[in-house]
Short mmCIF file of C-alpha atoms and ligand atoms in Angstrom, two decimals:
data_model
loop_
_atom_site.label_atom_id
_atom_site.label_comp_id
_atom_site.label_asym_id
_atom_site.label_seq_id
_atom_site.Cartn_x
_atom_site.Cartn_y
_atom_site.Cartn_z
CA MET A 882 -190.26 -139.34 80.51
CA GLY A 883 -191.42 -136.63 83.44
CA ILE A 884 -192.59 -133.71 83.79
CA PHE A 885 -189.05 -132.60 85.20
CA ASP A 886 -186.95 -134.29 82.75
CA LYS A 887 -186.87 -131.44 80.24
CA PHE A 888 -185.51 -128.72 83.60
CA GLN A 889 -182.26 -131.57 84.45
CA ALA A 890 -179.48 -129.29 81.98
CA LEU A 891 -180.70 -126.53 84.35
CA ALA A 892 -180.30 -128.37 87.40
CA ALA A 893 -177.12 -129.40 86.17
CA ASN A 894 -176.16 -125.90 85.70
CA ARG A 895 -177.64 -124.51 89.02
CA ARG A 896 -175.16 -127.34 90.80
CA GLU A 897 -172.31 -125.94 89.06
CA LEU A 898 -172.56 -121.96 90.17
CA GLU A 899 -173.16 -123.91 93.43
CA THR A 900 -169.76 -125.73 93.17
CA LEU A 901 -168.46 -122.58 91.91
CA GLY A 902 -169.81 -120.05 94.85
CA ILE A 903 -171.75 -118.17 92.96
CA ASP A 904 -175.15 -116.62 92.16
CA PRO A 905 -175.75 -114.33 89.28
CA PHE A 906 -179.50 -114.63 89.10
CA GLY A 907 -180.37 -114.96 92.21
CA VAL A 908 -178.38 -111.74 94.16
CA GLN A 909 -180.95 -110.22 96.63
CA ILE A 910 -180.84 -106.52 98.18
CA GLU A 911 -180.76 -106.10 102.07
CA ARG A 912 -181.68 -102.87 101.43
CA ILE A 913 -182.06 -99.57 98.53
CA ILE A 914 -180.28 -97.11 99.95
CA SER A 915 -180.98 -95.12 97.10
CA PRO A 916 -180.93 -95.39 92.85
CA THR A 917 -177.34 -96.09 92.83
CA GLU A 918 -176.43 -97.43 96.10
CA GLY A 919 -177.83 -100.57 97.72
CA LEU A 920 -176.46 -103.47 100.43
CA ILE A 921 -175.47 -106.38 99.09
CA ASN A 922 -174.27 -109.78 100.92
CA GLY A 923 -174.08 -106.35 104.41
CA ARG A 924 -171.90 -104.31 102.23
CA HIS A 925 -172.67 -101.57 100.62
CA THR A 926 -172.25 -101.87 96.81
CA ILE A 927 -172.69 -99.26 93.82
CA LEU A 928 -175.48 -100.43 91.67
CA ALA A 929 -174.47 -100.35 88.39
CA GLY A 930 -176.78 -102.68 86.20
CA THR A 931 -180.66 -101.46 87.29
CA ASN A 932 -181.57 -99.79 84.17
CA ASN A 933 -182.90 -96.96 86.16
CA TYR A 934 -181.59 -93.87 83.67
CA LEU A 935 -182.86 -91.11 85.21
CA GLY A 936 -182.70 -92.29 88.50
CA LEU A 937 -186.13 -90.89 89.33
CA THR A 938 -186.92 -93.93 91.18
CA PHE A 939 -186.43 -91.99 94.95
CA ASP A 940 -187.41 -88.68 93.40
CA PRO A 941 -189.29 -86.47 95.48
CA GLU A 942 -192.18 -85.67 93.56
CA CYS A 943 -192.77 -88.81 91.83
CA ILE A 944 -192.55 -90.44 95.64
CA ALA A 945 -195.67 -88.12 96.61
CA ALA A 946 -197.63 -88.23 93.53
CA ALA A 947 -197.60 -91.95 94.76
CA ARG A 948 -198.15 -91.43 98.42
CA THR A 949 -201.31 -89.72 97.08
CA ALA A 950 -202.40 -92.29 94.42
CA LEU A 951 -201.89 -95.07 97.54
CA GLU A 952 -203.64 -92.55 100.66
CA PHE A 953 -206.39 -91.55 97.88
CA GLU A 954 -206.89 -94.56 95.75
CA GLY A 955 -206.18 -97.47 97.86
CA THR A 956 -203.40 -100.02 97.34
CA GLY A 957 -204.26 -101.85 94.16
CA THR A 958 -206.84 -102.01 91.27
CA THR A 959 -207.65 -105.57 91.87
CA GLY A 960 -208.75 -106.11 88.39
CA SER A 961 -208.89 -105.64 84.83
CA ARG A 962 -209.60 -102.67 83.29
CA MET A 963 -212.22 -104.97 80.58
CA ALA A 964 -213.69 -106.17 83.52
CA ASN A 965 -213.78 -103.78 86.43
CA GLY A 966 -213.36 -100.16 84.70
CA SER A 967 -210.76 -97.63 84.56
CA TYR A 968 -208.91 -95.78 86.61
CA SER A 969 -209.37 -91.64 85.72
CA GLY A 970 -205.06 -91.36 85.95
CA HIS A 971 -204.95 -95.13 83.34
CA ARG A 972 -206.79 -92.78 80.68
CA LYS A 973 -205.51 -89.88 81.50
CA LEU A 974 -201.84 -91.24 81.24
CA GLU A 975 -202.94 -93.01 77.70
CA GLN A 976 -204.29 -89.10 77.30
CA GLU A 977 -200.09 -87.85 78.17
CA LEU A 978 -197.97 -90.52 76.04
CA ALA A 979 -200.14 -89.74 73.48
CA ALA A 980 -199.85 -85.95 73.57
CA PHE A 981 -195.73 -86.28 74.45
CA TYR A 982 -195.95 -88.63 71.12
CA GLU A 983 -197.80 -86.54 68.98
CA LYS A 984 -199.92 -89.29 68.29
CA ARG A 985 -203.30 -90.20 68.36
CA ASP A 986 -203.83 -92.55 71.03
CA ALA A 987 -201.73 -94.81 73.96
CA ILE A 988 -202.60 -98.49 75.29
CA VAL A 989 -201.54 -98.60 78.97
CA PHE A 990 -200.65 -102.02 79.76
CA SER A 991 -199.45 -103.87 83.22
CA THR A 992 -194.96 -104.96 81.94
CA GLY A 993 -193.59 -103.63 79.00
CA TYR A 994 -193.29 -108.24 78.74
CA GLN A 995 -196.97 -107.61 79.00
CA ALA A 996 -197.20 -104.50 76.44
CA ASN A 997 -194.87 -106.51 73.49
CA LEU A 998 -196.87 -109.85 74.12
CA GLY A 999 -200.74 -107.91 74.27
CA LEU A 1000 -199.75 -105.89 71.20
CA LEU A 1001 -198.45 -108.22 68.94
CA ALA A 1002 -200.57 -111.16 69.91
CA ALA A 1003 -203.49 -109.08 68.76
CA LEU A 1004 -202.03 -107.36 65.68
CA VAL A 1005 -199.87 -110.54 63.74
CA GLY A 1006 -201.84 -113.94 63.55
CA PRO A 1007 -202.02 -117.05 61.14
CA GLY A 1008 -201.63 -115.62 57.75
CA ASP A 1009 -199.29 -112.91 58.43
CA VAL A 1010 -195.87 -111.90 58.35
CA VAL A 1011 -193.83 -110.33 60.58
CA LEU A 1012 -189.94 -109.73 60.17
CA LEU A 1013 -187.86 -109.35 63.21
CA ASP A 1014 -184.22 -108.17 64.29
CA ALA A 1015 -182.61 -111.06 65.07
CA ASP A 1016 -181.68 -109.78 68.26
CA CYS A 1017 -185.00 -108.62 69.28
CA HIS A 1018 -186.03 -108.79 73.27
CA ALA A 1019 -187.49 -112.32 74.34
CA SER A 1020 -190.94 -110.20 74.79
CA ILE A 1021 -191.12 -109.89 71.11
CA TYR A 1022 -190.79 -112.95 70.39
CA ASP A 1023 -193.00 -114.13 72.34
CA GLY A 1024 -195.96 -112.13 71.27
CA CYS A 1025 -195.41 -113.25 67.93
CA ARG A 1026 -195.81 -117.34 69.34
CA LEU A 1027 -198.55 -115.35 71.13
CA GLY A 1028 -200.47 -114.32 67.38
CA GLY A 1029 -199.16 -117.03 65.66
CA ALA A 1030 -197.60 -114.59 62.94
CA GLU A 1031 -195.10 -116.48 60.88
CA THR A 1032 -192.10 -114.99 61.93
CA ILE A 1033 -188.58 -114.35 59.97
CA ARG A 1034 -185.99 -113.18 61.75
CA PHE A 1035 -183.40 -110.57 60.06
CA ARG A 1036 -179.64 -109.69 60.72
CA HIS A 1037 -179.19 -108.07 63.62
CA ASN A 1038 -179.61 -103.95 61.87
CA ASN A 1039 -178.53 -105.07 58.39
CA ALA A 1040 -181.49 -103.16 56.67
CA GLN A 1041 -180.34 -104.62 53.28
CA ASP A 1042 -181.15 -107.55 54.77
CA LEU A 1043 -184.08 -106.77 56.22
CA ALA A 1044 -184.78 -105.60 52.10
CA LYS A 1045 -184.04 -109.37 51.01
CA ARG A 1046 -187.02 -110.98 52.68
CA LEU A 1047 -189.09 -108.52 52.43
CA ARG A 1048 -188.53 -108.98 48.01
CA ARG A 1049 -188.77 -112.51 49.10
CA LEU A 1050 -192.08 -112.29 50.43
CA GLY A 1051 -193.32 -110.55 47.13
CA ALA A 1052 -196.94 -108.43 47.71
CA ARG A 1053 -197.09 -110.19 50.85
CA ALA A 1054 -194.66 -108.04 52.31
CA ALA A 1055 -197.37 -105.05 52.09
CA ASP A 1056 -198.56 -106.05 54.69
CA ALA A 1057 -196.25 -107.83 57.18
CA LEU A 1058 -194.93 -105.67 59.93
CA ILE A 1059 -191.00 -104.80 60.86
CA VAL A 1060 -190.54 -105.05 64.89
CA VAL A 1061 -186.70 -103.55 66.12
CA GLU A 1062 -185.93 -102.13 68.74
CA GLY A 1063 -184.42 -98.25 69.53
CA ILE A 1064 -181.33 -99.37 71.21
CA TYR A 1065 -181.09 -103.11 72.40
CA SER A 1066 -179.80 -104.18 76.19
CA MET A 1067 -177.57 -106.70 75.34
CA LEU A 1068 -174.29 -104.69 73.58
CA GLY A 1069 -176.09 -100.82 73.81
CA ASP A 1070 -175.88 -100.24 70.03
CA HIS A 1071 -178.56 -98.61 68.41
CA ALA A 1072 -180.43 -99.67 65.68
CA PRO A 1073 -180.05 -97.94 61.52
CA LEU A 1074 -183.24 -96.69 62.13
CA GLN A 1075 -183.37 -94.45 59.21
CA GLU A 1076 -182.02 -96.99 56.48
CA ILE A 1077 -184.98 -99.48 58.22
CA ALA A 1078 -187.87 -96.91 57.90
CA ALA A 1079 -186.44 -96.90 54.03
CA VAL A 1080 -186.91 -100.47 53.87
CA LYS A 1081 -190.65 -100.34 55.52
CA CYS A 1082 -191.11 -96.78 52.77
CA GLU A 1083 -190.19 -98.91 49.97
CA PHE A 1084 -192.37 -101.75 50.94
CA GLY A 1085 -195.67 -100.09 52.07
CA CYS A 1086 -195.47 -102.12 55.36
CA TYR A 1087 -195.73 -101.22 59.08
CA LEU A 1088 -192.80 -100.92 61.55
CA MET A 1089 -192.85 -100.92 65.43
CA VAL A 1090 -190.48 -99.57 67.49
CA ASP A 1091 -189.81 -101.21 70.38
CA GLU A 1092 -187.72 -98.08 72.70
CA ALA A 1093 -187.33 -99.66 76.23
CA HIS A 1094 -183.78 -98.78 76.43
CA SER A 1095 -184.12 -95.48 74.75
CA LEU A 1096 -187.48 -93.68 75.93
CA GLY A 1097 -185.73 -90.34 78.19
CA VAL A 1098 -182.36 -91.37 76.81
CA LEU A 1099 -182.68 -90.14 73.34
CA GLY A 1100 -184.13 -87.28 71.35
CA GLU A 1101 -184.16 -84.07 71.66
CA ARG A 1102 -186.91 -84.95 74.28
CA GLY A 1103 -186.24 -87.86 75.11
CA ARG A 1104 -189.09 -89.49 72.49
CA GLY A 1105 -186.60 -91.94 71.53
CA LEU A 1106 -184.23 -92.10 68.55
CA VAL A 1107 -187.29 -92.55 66.53
CA GLU A 1108 -186.92 -88.53 67.19
CA GLU A 1109 -183.07 -88.69 67.49
CA LEU A 1110 -183.77 -90.11 63.47
CA ASP A 1111 -185.96 -88.37 62.78
CA VAL A 1112 -188.36 -90.71 61.84
CA MET A 1113 -190.89 -90.29 63.73
CA ALA A 1114 -194.18 -90.36 60.91
CA ASP A 1115 -192.12 -93.98 59.82
CA ALA A 1116 -192.59 -95.49 62.85
CA ASP A 1117 -195.96 -97.20 63.25
CA PHE A 1118 -196.15 -98.51 66.95
CA ILE A 1119 -193.36 -97.13 69.22
CA MET A 1120 -193.50 -99.07 72.06
CA GLY A 1121 -191.82 -98.62 75.52
CA THR A 1122 -191.62 -99.02 79.07
CA PHE A 1123 -191.93 -97.05 82.57
CA SER A 1124 -189.66 -99.31 84.07
CA LYS A 1125 -186.59 -98.11 83.44
CA SER A 1126 -186.49 -94.31 82.01
CA LEU A 1127 -189.56 -93.96 84.28
CA GLY A 1128 -189.06 -95.74 87.33
CA SER A 1129 -192.05 -97.62 87.53
CA ALA A 1130 -193.26 -100.04 86.06
CA GLY A 1131 -195.73 -100.63 82.97
CA GLY A 1132 -195.95 -101.20 78.91
CA PHE A 1133 -197.22 -98.87 76.75
CA CYS A 1134 -197.59 -98.20 72.41
CA VAL A 1135 -199.18 -94.96 71.08
CA SER A 1136 -200.00 -94.60 67.61
CA ASN A 1137 -201.51 -92.37 65.07
CA LEU A 1138 -203.78 -95.21 63.54
CA VAL A 1139 -207.51 -95.78 64.60
CA GLU A 1140 -207.05 -99.09 65.28
CA LEU A 1141 -204.89 -99.00 67.74
CA ASP A 1142 -207.75 -99.24 70.28
CA LEU A 1143 -208.95 -101.75 69.11
CA ILE A 1144 -206.61 -104.01 69.88
CA ARG A 1145 -207.35 -103.21 73.90
CA TYR A 1146 -210.42 -105.45 72.93
CA SER A 1147 -209.00 -108.19 71.62
CA SER A 1148 -205.34 -107.87 73.69
CA ARG A 1149 -205.79 -110.99 75.75
CA PRO A 1150 -202.34 -110.06 78.09
CA TYR A 1151 -204.51 -106.33 78.03
CA ILE A 1152 -207.81 -108.70 79.46
CA PHE A 1153 -206.97 -110.97 81.63
CA THR A 1154 -204.86 -109.61 84.04
CA ALA A 1155 -204.87 -105.90 86.86
CA SER A 1156 -204.31 -103.05 85.52
CA PRO A 1157 -201.16 -100.64 87.09
CA SER A 1158 -202.46 -100.24 90.55
CA PRO A 1159 -202.46 -95.97 91.12
CA ALA A 1160 -199.86 -95.02 93.06
CA THR A 1161 -197.99 -96.89 89.99
CA ILE A 1162 -199.68 -94.98 87.35
CA ALA A 1163 -198.94 -91.80 89.81
CA SER A 1164 -195.68 -92.89 89.83
CA THR A 1165 -195.06 -92.48 85.93
CA ARG A 1166 -197.49 -89.78 85.54
CA SER A 1167 -195.24 -87.61 87.42
CA ALA A 1168 -191.71 -89.13 85.59
CA LEU A 1169 -192.69 -88.63 82.55
CA ARG A 1170 -193.49 -84.58 83.16
CA LYS A 1171 -189.94 -84.54 84.74
CA LEU A 1172 -188.43 -86.85 81.29
CA ALA A 1173 -190.23 -84.89 79.03
CA SER A 1174 -190.01 -81.13 80.34
CA GLY A 1175 -186.10 -80.77 80.65
CA SER A 1176 -183.18 -82.45 78.90
CA GLN A 1177 -180.35 -82.41 81.80
CA LEU A 1178 -181.00 -85.52 83.40
CA ARG A 1179 -180.54 -87.19 79.24
CA GLN A 1180 -177.17 -84.84 79.67
CA ARG A 1181 -176.16 -85.78 82.90
CA LEU A 1182 -176.50 -89.39 81.68
CA HIS A 1183 -174.56 -89.02 78.45
CA ASP A 1184 -172.01 -87.38 80.69
CA ASN A 1185 -171.84 -90.98 82.98
CA ALA A 1186 -171.98 -93.45 80.09
CA LYS A 1187 -169.40 -91.56 78.31
CA HIS A 1188 -167.42 -91.74 81.27
CA LEU A 1189 -167.35 -95.48 82.35
CA HIS A 1190 -166.89 -96.07 78.51
CA ALA A 1191 -163.91 -94.15 78.02
CA GLY A 1192 -162.54 -95.63 82.12
CA LEU A 1193 -163.22 -99.38 80.37
CA THR A 1194 -161.37 -98.84 77.06
CA ALA A 1195 -158.78 -97.19 78.17
CA LEU A 1196 -158.49 -99.80 80.21
CA GLY A 1197 -158.43 -102.65 76.90
CA TYR A 1198 -161.37 -104.04 77.86
CA THR A 1199 -163.10 -105.17 74.60
CA LEU A 1200 -167.25 -103.25 74.66
CA GLY A 1201 -169.94 -104.14 72.65
CA ALA A 1202 -171.16 -100.51 71.21
CA PRO A 1203 -170.17 -97.14 71.42
CA PRO A 1204 -170.89 -94.85 73.82
CA SER A 1205 -174.74 -95.23 75.68
CA PRO A 1206 -176.03 -96.03 78.57
CA VAL A 1207 -175.71 -99.44 78.29
CA VAL A 1208 -172.11 -100.44 78.12
CA ALA A 1209 -171.44 -104.42 78.12
CA VAL A 1210 -168.25 -105.64 78.67
CA VAL A 1211 -166.94 -108.39 76.80
CA ILE A 1212 -165.62 -111.52 78.80
CA GLU A 1213 -163.97 -114.51 77.38
CA GLY A 1214 -165.11 -118.17 78.34
CA ARG A 1215 -168.18 -118.74 80.64
CA ILE A 1216 -166.64 -119.20 83.62
CA GLU A 1217 -164.48 -116.10 83.24
CA ALA A 1218 -167.34 -113.87 83.40
CA LEU A 1219 -168.77 -115.73 85.94
CA LYS A 1220 -165.49 -114.97 87.97
CA PHE A 1221 -165.49 -111.61 86.86
CA TRP A 1222 -169.50 -111.47 88.11
CA LYS A 1223 -168.41 -112.95 91.51
CA ASP A 1224 -165.49 -110.21 91.92
CA LEU A 1225 -166.64 -106.93 90.68
CA LEU A 1226 -169.21 -107.67 93.40
CA HIS A 1227 -166.51 -108.45 95.86
CA HIS A 1228 -165.38 -104.68 95.08
CA GLY A 1229 -168.29 -103.23 95.22
CA VAL A 1230 -169.44 -102.98 92.24
CA TYR A 1231 -173.40 -105.08 91.51
CA SER A 1232 -173.63 -105.23 87.21
CA ASN A 1233 -175.30 -108.09 85.31
CA LEU A 1234 -174.05 -111.47 84.24
CA MET A 1235 -174.71 -111.82 80.31
CA LEU A 1236 -174.76 -115.48 78.83
CA PRO A 1237 -174.74 -117.85 76.16
CA PRO A 1238 -178.01 -118.29 75.19
CA VAL A 1239 -179.62 -114.77 75.35
CA THR A 1240 -176.35 -113.08 74.41
CA PRO A 1241 -175.18 -112.13 70.80
CA ASN A 1242 -172.90 -114.27 68.80
CA GLY A 1243 -172.96 -116.42 72.51
CA VAL A 1244 -170.64 -113.63 74.08
CA SER A 1245 -170.28 -113.62 77.76
CA LEU A 1246 -170.91 -110.33 79.11
CA ILE A 1247 -170.30 -107.81 82.17
CA ARG A 1248 -173.36 -105.68 81.76
CA CYS A 1249 -173.59 -102.20 83.42
CA SER A 1250 -175.94 -99.43 83.19
CA VAL A 1251 -175.62 -95.88 84.05
CA SER A 1252 -178.13 -93.56 85.76
CA ALA A 1253 -178.39 -90.04 85.66
CA ALA A 1254 -177.90 -90.13 89.60
CA HIS A 1255 -174.29 -92.17 89.68
CA THR A 1256 -171.83 -89.03 90.68
CA THR A 1257 -168.50 -89.04 89.28
CA ALA A 1258 -167.04 -90.30 91.88
CA GLN A 1259 -169.44 -93.70 91.62
CA ILE A 1260 -168.09 -94.01 87.86
CA ASP A 1261 -164.80 -93.49 89.11
CA ALA A 1262 -165.24 -96.35 91.49
CA VAL A 1263 -166.56 -98.61 89.37
CA CYS A 1264 -163.69 -98.22 86.42
CA ALA A 1265 -161.21 -98.67 89.37
CA ALA A 1266 -162.74 -102.15 90.23
CA PHE A 1267 -163.18 -102.84 86.51
CA ALA A 1268 -159.07 -101.57 86.59
CA ASP A 1269 -158.20 -103.87 90.08
CA LEU A 1270 -159.85 -107.20 88.14
CA ARG A 1271 -157.96 -106.30 84.84
CA LEU A 1272 -155.07 -107.01 86.55
CA THR A 1273 -156.30 -110.45 87.39
CA VAL A 1274 -157.79 -111.52 83.71
N1 PMP B 1730 -188.18 -104.48 76.15
C1 PMP B 1730 -186.80 -104.16 75.98
C2 PMP B 1730 -186.45 -104.13 74.67
C3 PMP B 1730 -186.95 -104.94 77.20
O1 PMP B 1730 -185.69 -104.72 77.57
C4 PMP B 1730 -187.51 -105.52 77.87
C5 PMP B 1730 -187.00 -105.37 80.11
N2 PMP B 1730 -186.06 -105.50 79.65
C6 PMP B 1730 -188.65 -105.81 77.84
C7 PMP B 1730 -189.09 -105.06 76.28
C8 PMP B 1730 -189.89 -105.88 79.16
O2 PMP B 1730 -190.51 -104.39 79.45
P1 PMP B 1730 -190.52 -104.37 81.65
O3 PMP B 1730 -189.40 -105.66 82.31
O4 PMP B 1730 -191.17 -103.39 81.65
O5 PMP B 1730 -191.57 -105.59 81.32
#
């Protein structure tokens, strides 16, 4: 068997898409115009699948901060913090994140994916047990695999199932790590975090919450579902990414545990990769200040999410969850979803196509994500495109 034989199914898949004239995974945004508009296939398109929740990618202050960093600190760090040293911005951002969450310390990673990989691979190894919500992101699964811990999946958003599985572990439960997300990216549903935190406290184990999609989105100060549901004290590790609400790239983990700093020295995805560029760090710091300083953008985001959710519900679409910045539309059948995605693009709306096996319960989804930067007219235009297509399905 040759090394490329395993790609046969994938190659057949690619051929099928070519025959259908659809390439949802190779879209090129020829020109990015604003957080909510781009030029795709030569036409002006509303971007409704960016996860740019607060729309900060074109924020003048974030751009100015990045520009200054670029000018004074250069284009890149050219190495890892462990080998080549940290720039002052790396450490300042960590201190600002820790202060924002009112936690002891933070570690910044080069991407959100690496934050999960680095944290989990260092934290849980052979002999340890991790309990994952079944719908957790691939980076969480990969981190557990890299660490080599025993991984147990519990039913999505089911605290009773989690408790049952912890009970079976006996004395080992006290050292187990539970991993959940705040908002789940596929359907936009929230974790029952108070129930999960209660289970964590009952068994005396550890809890990690991935707030990639809820940082800047939920909570009075934008600190995610942990803040919204008042379980900040029970979350031993809070992970987040800079690539969504903060409009840049990178990831982080905050914690009150003194051991957090040791993770830095044992985390291969932290040690063996280049640190974020000065411009990335500078725009992230600027975006974090914005995120923390007011709730106007958050309010606008939620208004837009409700508007889109109500519009699509009125059209008779089946949606994945109650209103949330991720609005996932369930489409019956994989081919139908592919065609729907393409037609939506022809109507000037870019969305994300999500197909099995990455989706929960094998459903096919057209996933929209809403931004505070969307105008009401843009949300109406997205609804109008869905209305046109409703007539044809
Ligand atoms: N966690 C979750 C829940 C995510 O959805 C993502 C990215 N989609 C990540 C982690 C990884 O973040 P990044 O894209 O910033 O690497």
